[in-house]
Short mmCIF file of C-alpha atoms in Angstrom, two decimals:
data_model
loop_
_atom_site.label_atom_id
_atom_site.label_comp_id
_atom_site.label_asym_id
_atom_site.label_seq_id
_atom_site.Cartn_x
_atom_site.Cartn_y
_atom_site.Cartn_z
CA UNK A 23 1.09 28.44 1.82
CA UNK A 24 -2.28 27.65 2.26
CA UNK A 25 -4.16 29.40 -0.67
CA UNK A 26 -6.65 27.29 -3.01
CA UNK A 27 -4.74 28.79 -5.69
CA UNK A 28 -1.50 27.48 -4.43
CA UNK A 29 -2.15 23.92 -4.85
CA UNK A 30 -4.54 24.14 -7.45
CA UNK A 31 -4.86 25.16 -11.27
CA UNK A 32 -8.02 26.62 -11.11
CA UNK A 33 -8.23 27.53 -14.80
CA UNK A 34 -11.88 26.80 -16.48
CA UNK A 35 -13.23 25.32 -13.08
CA UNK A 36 -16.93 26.69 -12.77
CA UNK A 37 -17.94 28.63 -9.34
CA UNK A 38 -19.75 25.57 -8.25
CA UNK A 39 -16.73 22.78 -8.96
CA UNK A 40 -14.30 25.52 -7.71
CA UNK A 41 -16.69 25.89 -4.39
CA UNK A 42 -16.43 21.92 -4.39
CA UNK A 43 -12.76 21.29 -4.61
CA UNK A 44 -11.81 24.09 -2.16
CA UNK A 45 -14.29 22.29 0.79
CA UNK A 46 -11.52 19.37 0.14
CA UNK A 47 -9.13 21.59 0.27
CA UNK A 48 -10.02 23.07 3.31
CA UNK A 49 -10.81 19.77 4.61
CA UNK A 50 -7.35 18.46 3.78
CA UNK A 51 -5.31 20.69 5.49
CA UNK A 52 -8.06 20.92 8.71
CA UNK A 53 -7.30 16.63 9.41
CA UNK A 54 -3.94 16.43 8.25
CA UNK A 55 -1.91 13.51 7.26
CA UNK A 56 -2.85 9.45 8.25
CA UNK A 57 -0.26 8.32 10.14
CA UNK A 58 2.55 6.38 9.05
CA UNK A 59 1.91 2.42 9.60
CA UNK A 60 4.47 0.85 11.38
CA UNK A 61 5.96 -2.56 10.02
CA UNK A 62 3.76 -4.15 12.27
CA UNK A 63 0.91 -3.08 10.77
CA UNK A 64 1.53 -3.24 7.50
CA UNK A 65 -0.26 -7.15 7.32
CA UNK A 66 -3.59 -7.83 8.90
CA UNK A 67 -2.60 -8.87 12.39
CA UNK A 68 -3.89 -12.39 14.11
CA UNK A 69 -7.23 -12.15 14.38
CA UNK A 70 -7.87 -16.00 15.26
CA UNK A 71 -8.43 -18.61 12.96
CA UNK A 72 -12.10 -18.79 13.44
CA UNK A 73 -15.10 -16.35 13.96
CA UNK A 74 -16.37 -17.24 17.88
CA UNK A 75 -20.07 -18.22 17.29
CA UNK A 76 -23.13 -16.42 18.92
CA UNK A 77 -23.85 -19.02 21.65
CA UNK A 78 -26.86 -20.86 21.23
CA UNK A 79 -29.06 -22.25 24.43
CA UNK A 80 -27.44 -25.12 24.49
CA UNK A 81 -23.72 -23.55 24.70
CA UNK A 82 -24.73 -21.59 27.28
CA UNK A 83 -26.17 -24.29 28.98
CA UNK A 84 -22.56 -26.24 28.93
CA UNK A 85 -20.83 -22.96 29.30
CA UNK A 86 -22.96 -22.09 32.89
CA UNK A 87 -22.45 -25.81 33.95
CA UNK A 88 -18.71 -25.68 33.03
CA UNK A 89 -18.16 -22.53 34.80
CA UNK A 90 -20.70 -24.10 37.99
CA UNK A 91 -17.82 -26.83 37.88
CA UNK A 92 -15.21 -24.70 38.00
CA UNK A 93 -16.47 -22.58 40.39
CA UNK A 94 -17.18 -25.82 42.45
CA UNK A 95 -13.63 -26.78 42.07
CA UNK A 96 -12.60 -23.26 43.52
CA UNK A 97 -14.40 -23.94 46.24
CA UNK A 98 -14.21 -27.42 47.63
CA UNK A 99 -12.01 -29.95 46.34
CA UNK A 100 -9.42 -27.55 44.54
CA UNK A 101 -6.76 -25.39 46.26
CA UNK A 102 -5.90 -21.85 45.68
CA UNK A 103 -2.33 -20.36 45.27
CA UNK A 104 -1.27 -17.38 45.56
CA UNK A 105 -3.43 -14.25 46.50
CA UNK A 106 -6.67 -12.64 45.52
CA UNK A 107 -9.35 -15.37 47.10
CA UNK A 108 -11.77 -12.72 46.88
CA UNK A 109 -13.91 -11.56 44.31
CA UNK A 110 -12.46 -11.92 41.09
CA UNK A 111 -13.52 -9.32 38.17
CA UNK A 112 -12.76 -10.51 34.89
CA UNK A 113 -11.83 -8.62 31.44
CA UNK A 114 -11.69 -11.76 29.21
CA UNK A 115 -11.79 -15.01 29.90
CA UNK A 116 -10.21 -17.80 27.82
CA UNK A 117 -10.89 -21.35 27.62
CA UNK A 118 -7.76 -23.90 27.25
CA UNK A 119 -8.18 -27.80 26.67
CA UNK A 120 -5.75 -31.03 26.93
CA UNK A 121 -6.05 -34.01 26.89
CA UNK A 122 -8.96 -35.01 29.49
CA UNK A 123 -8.20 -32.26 30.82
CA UNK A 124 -9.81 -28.32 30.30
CA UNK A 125 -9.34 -25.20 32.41
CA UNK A 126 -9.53 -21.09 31.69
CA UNK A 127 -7.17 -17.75 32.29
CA UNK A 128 -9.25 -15.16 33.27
CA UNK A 129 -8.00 -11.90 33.30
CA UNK A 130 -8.78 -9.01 35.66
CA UNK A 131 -7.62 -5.35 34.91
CA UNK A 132 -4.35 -4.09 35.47
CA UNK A 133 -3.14 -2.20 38.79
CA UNK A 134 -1.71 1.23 38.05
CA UNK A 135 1.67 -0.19 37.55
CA UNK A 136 0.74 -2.53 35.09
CA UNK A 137 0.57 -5.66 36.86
CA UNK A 138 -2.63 -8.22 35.51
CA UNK A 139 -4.39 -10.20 37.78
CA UNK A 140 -4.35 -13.55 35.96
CA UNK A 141 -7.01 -16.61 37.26
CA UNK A 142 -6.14 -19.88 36.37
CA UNK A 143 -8.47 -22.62 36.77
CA UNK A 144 -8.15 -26.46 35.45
CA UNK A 145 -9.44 -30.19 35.74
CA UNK A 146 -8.36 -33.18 34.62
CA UNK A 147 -4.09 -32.92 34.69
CA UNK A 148 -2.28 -36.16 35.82
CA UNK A 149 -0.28 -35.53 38.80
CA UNK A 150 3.37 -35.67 37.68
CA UNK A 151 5.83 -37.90 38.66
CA UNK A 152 8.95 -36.55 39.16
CA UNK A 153 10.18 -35.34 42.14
CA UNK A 154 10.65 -31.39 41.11
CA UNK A 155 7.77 -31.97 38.60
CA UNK A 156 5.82 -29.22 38.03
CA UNK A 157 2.99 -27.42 35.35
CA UNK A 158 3.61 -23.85 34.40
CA UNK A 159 1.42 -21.56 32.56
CA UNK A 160 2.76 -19.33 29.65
CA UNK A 161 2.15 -16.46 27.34
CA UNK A 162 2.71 -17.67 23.59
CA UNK A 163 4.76 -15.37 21.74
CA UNK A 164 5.78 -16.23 17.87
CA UNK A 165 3.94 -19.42 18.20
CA UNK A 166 5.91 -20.76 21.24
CA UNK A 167 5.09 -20.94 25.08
CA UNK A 168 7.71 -17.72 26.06
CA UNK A 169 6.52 -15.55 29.00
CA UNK A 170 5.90 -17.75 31.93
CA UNK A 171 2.87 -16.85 34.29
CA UNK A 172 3.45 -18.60 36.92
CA UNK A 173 3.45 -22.33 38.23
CA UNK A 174 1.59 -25.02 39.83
CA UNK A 175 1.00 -28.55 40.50
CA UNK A 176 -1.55 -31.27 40.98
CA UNK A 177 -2.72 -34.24 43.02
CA UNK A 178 -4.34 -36.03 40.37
CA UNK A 179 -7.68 -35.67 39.76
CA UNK A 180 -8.09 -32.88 41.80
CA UNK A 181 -9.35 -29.48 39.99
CA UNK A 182 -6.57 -26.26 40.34
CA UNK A 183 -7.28 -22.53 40.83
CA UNK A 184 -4.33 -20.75 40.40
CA UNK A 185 -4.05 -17.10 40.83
CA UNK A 186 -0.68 -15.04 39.40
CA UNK A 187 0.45 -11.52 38.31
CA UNK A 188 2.15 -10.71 35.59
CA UNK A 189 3.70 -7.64 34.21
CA UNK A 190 3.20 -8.55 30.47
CA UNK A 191 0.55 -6.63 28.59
CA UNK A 192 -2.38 -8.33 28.30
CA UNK A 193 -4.04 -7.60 24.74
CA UNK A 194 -7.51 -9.23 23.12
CA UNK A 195 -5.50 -11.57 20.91
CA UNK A 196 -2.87 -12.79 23.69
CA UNK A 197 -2.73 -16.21 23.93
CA UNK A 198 -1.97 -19.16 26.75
CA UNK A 199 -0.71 -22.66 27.04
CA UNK A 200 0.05 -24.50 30.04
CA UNK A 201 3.34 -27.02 29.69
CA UNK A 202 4.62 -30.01 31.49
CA UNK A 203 7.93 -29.68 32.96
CA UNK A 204 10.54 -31.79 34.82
CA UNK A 205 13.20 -33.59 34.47
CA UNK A 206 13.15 -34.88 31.43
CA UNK A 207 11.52 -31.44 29.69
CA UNK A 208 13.96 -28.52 28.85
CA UNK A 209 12.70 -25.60 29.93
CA UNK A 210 9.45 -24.14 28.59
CA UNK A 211 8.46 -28.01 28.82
CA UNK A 212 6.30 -29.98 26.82
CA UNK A 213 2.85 -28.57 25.89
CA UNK A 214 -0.11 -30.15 27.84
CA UNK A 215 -2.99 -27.40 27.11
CA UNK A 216 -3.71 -24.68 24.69
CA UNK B 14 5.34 16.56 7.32
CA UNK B 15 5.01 13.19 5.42
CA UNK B 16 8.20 11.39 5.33
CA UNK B 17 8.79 8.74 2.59
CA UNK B 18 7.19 5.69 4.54
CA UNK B 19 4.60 7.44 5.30
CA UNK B 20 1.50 7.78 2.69
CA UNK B 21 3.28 7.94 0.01
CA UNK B 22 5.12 4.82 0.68
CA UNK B 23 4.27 1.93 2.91
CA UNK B 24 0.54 0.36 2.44
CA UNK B 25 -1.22 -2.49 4.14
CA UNK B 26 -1.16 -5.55 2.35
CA UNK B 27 -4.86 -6.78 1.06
CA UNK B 28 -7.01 -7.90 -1.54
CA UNK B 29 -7.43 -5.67 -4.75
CA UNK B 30 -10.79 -3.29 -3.44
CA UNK B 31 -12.60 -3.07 -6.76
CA UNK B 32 -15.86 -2.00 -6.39
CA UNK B 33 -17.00 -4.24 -3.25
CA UNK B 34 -18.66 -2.06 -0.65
CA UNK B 35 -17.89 -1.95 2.99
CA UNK B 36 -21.23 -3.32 3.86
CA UNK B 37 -20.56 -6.05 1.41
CA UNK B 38 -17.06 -6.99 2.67
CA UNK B 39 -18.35 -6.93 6.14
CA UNK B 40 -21.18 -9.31 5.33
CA UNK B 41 -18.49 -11.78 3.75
CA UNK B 42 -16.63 -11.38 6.93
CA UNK B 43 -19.23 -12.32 9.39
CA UNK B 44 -19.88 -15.65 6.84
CA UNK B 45 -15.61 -16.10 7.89
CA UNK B 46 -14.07 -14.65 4.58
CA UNK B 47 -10.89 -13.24 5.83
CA UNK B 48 -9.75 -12.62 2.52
CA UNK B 49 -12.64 -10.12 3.01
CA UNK B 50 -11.60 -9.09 6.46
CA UNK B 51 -7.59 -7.99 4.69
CA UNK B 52 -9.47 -5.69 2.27
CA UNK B 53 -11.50 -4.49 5.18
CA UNK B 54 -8.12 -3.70 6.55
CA UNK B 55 -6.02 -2.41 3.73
CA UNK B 56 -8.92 0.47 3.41
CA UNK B 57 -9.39 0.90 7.00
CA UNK B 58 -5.84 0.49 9.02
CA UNK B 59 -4.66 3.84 8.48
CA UNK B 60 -7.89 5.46 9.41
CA UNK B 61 -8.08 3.19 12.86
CA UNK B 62 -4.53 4.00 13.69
CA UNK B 63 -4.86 7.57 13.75
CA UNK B 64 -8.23 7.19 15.32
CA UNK B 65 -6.26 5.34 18.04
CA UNK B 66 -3.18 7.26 18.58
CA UNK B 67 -5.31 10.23 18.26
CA UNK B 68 -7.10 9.15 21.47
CA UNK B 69 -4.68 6.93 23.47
CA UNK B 70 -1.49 8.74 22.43
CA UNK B 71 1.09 6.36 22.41
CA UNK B 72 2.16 4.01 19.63
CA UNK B 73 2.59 1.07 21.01
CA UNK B 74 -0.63 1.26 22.42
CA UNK B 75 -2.39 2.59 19.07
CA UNK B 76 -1.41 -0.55 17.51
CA UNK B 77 -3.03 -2.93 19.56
CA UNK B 78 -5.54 -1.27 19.67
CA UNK B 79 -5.29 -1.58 15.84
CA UNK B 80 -5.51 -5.29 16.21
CA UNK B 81 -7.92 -5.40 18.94
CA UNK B 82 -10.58 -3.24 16.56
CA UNK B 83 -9.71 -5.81 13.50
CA UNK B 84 -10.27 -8.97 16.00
CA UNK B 85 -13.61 -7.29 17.29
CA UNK B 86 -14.69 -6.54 13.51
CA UNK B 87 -13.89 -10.51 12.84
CA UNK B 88 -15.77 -11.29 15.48
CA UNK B 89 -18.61 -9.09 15.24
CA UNK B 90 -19.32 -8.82 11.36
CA UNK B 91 -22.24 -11.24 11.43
CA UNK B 92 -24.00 -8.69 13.63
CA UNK B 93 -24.15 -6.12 10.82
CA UNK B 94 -27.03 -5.66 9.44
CA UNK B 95 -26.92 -3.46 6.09
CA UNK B 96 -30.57 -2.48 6.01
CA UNK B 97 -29.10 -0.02 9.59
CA UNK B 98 -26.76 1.77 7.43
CA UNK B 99 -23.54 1.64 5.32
CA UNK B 100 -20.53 -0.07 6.56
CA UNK B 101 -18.22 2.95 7.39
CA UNK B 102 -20.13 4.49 10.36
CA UNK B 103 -20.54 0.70 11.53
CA UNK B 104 -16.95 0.41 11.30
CA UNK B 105 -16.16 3.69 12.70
CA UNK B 106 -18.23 2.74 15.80
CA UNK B 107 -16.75 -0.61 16.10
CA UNK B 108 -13.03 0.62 16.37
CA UNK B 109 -14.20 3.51 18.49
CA UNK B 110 -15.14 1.29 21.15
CA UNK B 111 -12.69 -0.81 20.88
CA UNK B 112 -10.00 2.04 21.82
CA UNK B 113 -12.40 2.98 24.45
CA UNK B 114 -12.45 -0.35 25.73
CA UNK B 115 -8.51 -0.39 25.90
CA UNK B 116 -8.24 2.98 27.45
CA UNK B 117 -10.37 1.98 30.21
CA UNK B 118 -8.77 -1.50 30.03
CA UNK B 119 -5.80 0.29 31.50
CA UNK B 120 -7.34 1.90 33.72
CA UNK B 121 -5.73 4.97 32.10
CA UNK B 122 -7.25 7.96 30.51
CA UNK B 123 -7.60 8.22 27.19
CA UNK B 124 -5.52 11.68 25.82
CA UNK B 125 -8.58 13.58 24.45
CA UNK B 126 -11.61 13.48 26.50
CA UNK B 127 -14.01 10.12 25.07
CA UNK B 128 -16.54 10.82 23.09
CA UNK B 129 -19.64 8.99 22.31
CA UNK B 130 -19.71 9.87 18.76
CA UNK B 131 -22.73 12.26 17.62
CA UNK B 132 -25.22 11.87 20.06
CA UNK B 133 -23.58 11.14 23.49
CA UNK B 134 -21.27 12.86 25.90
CA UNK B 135 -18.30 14.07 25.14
CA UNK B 136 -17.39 17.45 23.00
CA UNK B 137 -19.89 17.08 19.83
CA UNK B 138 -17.30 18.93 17.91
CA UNK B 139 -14.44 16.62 18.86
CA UNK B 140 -16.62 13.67 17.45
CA UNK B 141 -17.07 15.33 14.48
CA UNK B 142 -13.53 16.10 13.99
CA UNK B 143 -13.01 12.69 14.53
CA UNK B 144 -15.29 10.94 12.17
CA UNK B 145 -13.99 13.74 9.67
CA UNK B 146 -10.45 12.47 10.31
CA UNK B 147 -11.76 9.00 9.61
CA UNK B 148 -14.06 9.96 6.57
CA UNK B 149 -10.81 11.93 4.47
CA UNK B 150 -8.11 9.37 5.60
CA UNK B 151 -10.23 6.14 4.33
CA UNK B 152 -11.03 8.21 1.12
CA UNK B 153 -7.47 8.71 0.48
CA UNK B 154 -6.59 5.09 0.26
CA UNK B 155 -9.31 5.10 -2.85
CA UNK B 156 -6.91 7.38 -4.78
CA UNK B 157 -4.27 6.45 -7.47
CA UNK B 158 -1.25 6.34 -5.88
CA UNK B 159 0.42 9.03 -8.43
CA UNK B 160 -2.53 11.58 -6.87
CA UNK B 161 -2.35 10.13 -3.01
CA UNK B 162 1.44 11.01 -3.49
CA UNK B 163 1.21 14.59 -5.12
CA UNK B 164 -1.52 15.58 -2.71
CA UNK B 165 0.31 14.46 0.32
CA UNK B 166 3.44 16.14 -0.81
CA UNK B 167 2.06 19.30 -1.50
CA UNK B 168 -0.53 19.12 1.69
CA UNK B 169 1.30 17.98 4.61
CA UNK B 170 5.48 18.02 3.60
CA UNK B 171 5.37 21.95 3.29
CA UNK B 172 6.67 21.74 -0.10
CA UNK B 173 5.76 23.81 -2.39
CA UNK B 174 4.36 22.53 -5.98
CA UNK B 175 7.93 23.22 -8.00
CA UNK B 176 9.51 21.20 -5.06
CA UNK B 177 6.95 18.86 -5.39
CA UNK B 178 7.97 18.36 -9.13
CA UNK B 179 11.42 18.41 -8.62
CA UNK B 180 11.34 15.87 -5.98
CA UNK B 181 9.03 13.51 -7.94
CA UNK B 182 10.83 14.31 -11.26
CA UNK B 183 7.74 15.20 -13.11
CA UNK B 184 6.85 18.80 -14.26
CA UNK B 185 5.02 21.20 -12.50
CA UNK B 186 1.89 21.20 -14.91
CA UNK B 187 1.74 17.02 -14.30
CA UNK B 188 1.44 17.90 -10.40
CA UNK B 189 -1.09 20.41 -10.58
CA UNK B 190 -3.22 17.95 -13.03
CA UNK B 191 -3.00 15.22 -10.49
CA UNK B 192 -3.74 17.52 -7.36
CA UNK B 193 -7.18 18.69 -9.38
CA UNK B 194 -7.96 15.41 -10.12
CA UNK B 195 -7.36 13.86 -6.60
CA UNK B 196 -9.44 17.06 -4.90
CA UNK B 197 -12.01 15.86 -7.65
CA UNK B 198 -11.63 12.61 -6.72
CA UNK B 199 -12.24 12.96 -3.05
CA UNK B 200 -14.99 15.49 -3.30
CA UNK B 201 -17.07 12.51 -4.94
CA UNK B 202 -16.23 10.42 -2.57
CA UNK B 203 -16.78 12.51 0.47
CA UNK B 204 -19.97 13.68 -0.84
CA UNK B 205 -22.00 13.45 1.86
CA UNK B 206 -19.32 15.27 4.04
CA UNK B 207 -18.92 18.40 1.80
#
């Protein structure tokens, strides 16, 4: 059943509204149905809290001497773990701060299998003191520091580069915090940066 | 066909539209109105999911890339400028690229074959279907919701019109009157499209 006359009482429509309504019509059953939104997507999802200003000159300025520092730290008095010393192509890059402290996760694209290259650079973390002390970096789900990216640790003063993998999907609103943890903090520790 | 959920029943959540234009909401937006942004999205959602599963085929997938079009629309707003053109094709563009963007972010391709919209590569038809897609299914959330119901009952469920009435409980004359008056509806406001 596809006929104009099928879905339509045409009765008293003129030849050009008749011409009108059967484009629509035609149009209608030529797109098809919108899809059903899933419960999901039934609310506006997290967009952040704040629209990210255009930088100005003098963001740029203390974004290019942030990320000379960084890169400095990469290469001299910081210490690399785990692989990928090479080049490093990022996606998206997001900044994280602490107290005196402030790093980044870049993010590289995915292998084939779905694994992301994740950078981590900081400066600025005490060293902690217990024995098995150590910082970890996590993906926050529901508001809370869930899928762990990987650790590290620090001398004190000294700036981090930290590369991982993870299998998680990496999406434009996913989000990062680094927490604290030994032997006093129950596992996913205590929050240190966001 | 259209099960219950689907446009007959579940709707994204936003601020009533009254007679605010896109161009105007988006404006608002790029000044940080999100109540702006949730009308933005309770028009647009349905259109950018299909949009999205349309080209990367999978749900899951569709509906971040749902969210990532939203975040780059937050984002980006204050780049509109209304004296380039009305807010739809803006919009259109804007969630178009960010599925791209995903797609590639995967490093997988995209089901149908990219297209640049009207004047780039790709199949110029395929764009046009597209946009077309996105054009009918935003104009269908501007309907009453007795005439978005009818029409999508008696277009896409393969009902006829007495099973139309029957299942709605209203008679057969009351569902032709609203199917004329959606179709009369949407040819105004797909005017330019007809």
């Amino acid at each position: 059943m596809s006929r104009f006359e099928d879905f339509v009482d045409a009765e008293g429509l003129d030849p050009g509204e008749r011409a009108r309504l059967e484009r629509v019509h035609e149009l209608l059953l030529e797109v098809g149905p919108p899809p059903e939104l899933t419960s999901s997507l039934t609310r506006l999802p997290d967009v952040g809290g704040r629209v990210v200003p255009l930088p100005t000159r003098r963001r740029i300025g203390a974004a290019i001497a942030l990320a000379a520092a960084l890169a400095a730290a990469a290469f001299g008095g910081g210490y690399v773990l785990g692989n990928g010393h090479g080049g490093f192509s990022s996606w998206r890059v997001e900044a994280m701060t602490g107290r005196n402290a402030l790093g980044s996760v870049a993010v590289g694209a995915p292998d084939t299998a779905g694994n992301w290259p994740i950078r981590f650079k900081e400066t600025g973390l005490p060293k902690l003191t217990g024995k098995d002390a150590y910082y970890e970096v996590f993906v926050v789900h529901d508001g809370k520091p869930r899928f762990p990216c990987g650790g590290f640790r620090v001398t004190g003063g000294a700036r981090v580069s930290a590369n991982f993998t993870v299998p998680y999907e990496v999406t434009g609103s996913t989000r990062w915090v680094v927490t604290a943890i030994d032997a006093n903090d129950h596992w996913p520790g205590r929050v240190v940066m966001t | 066909m259209v099960s219950e959920g689907g446009l007959v029943g579940r709707r994204p959540v936003g601020v009533p539209a009254g007679d605010v234009s896109d161009g105007d909401l988006i404006q608002r937006a790029g000044a940080g109105d999100r109540a702006a942004l949730e009308t933005l999205y309770s028009r647009y959602a349905r259109s950018v999911y299909g949009l999205a599963l349309r080209r990367l085929g999978d749900r899951g997938r569709a509906e971040d890339a749902v969210q990532e079009t939203f975040v780059s629309i937050w984002r980006a707003a204050k780049t509109y400028r209304p004296e380039r053109g009305p807010g739809a094709p803006w919009l259109y563009a804007v969630a178009r690229n960010a599925i791209v963007d995903r797609s590639r972010a995967r490093n997988e391709p995209a089901v149908e074959v990219p297209e640049e919209a009207s004047d780039e590569a790709g199949p110029p038809e395929a764009a046009e279907q597209s946009w077309l897609q996105w054009r009918v299914h935003r104009a269908l959330e501007e309907l009453p919701e007795n005439e978005r119901e009818v029409i999508a009952l008696a277009y896409w469920s393969g009902l006829s019109q007495s099973e139309v009435a029957d299942r709605l409980g209203i008679p057969l004359g009351t569902v032709k009157t609203r199917t004329r008056a959606g179709l009369q509806r949407l040819a105004t406001l797909l005017e330019g499209e007809l």
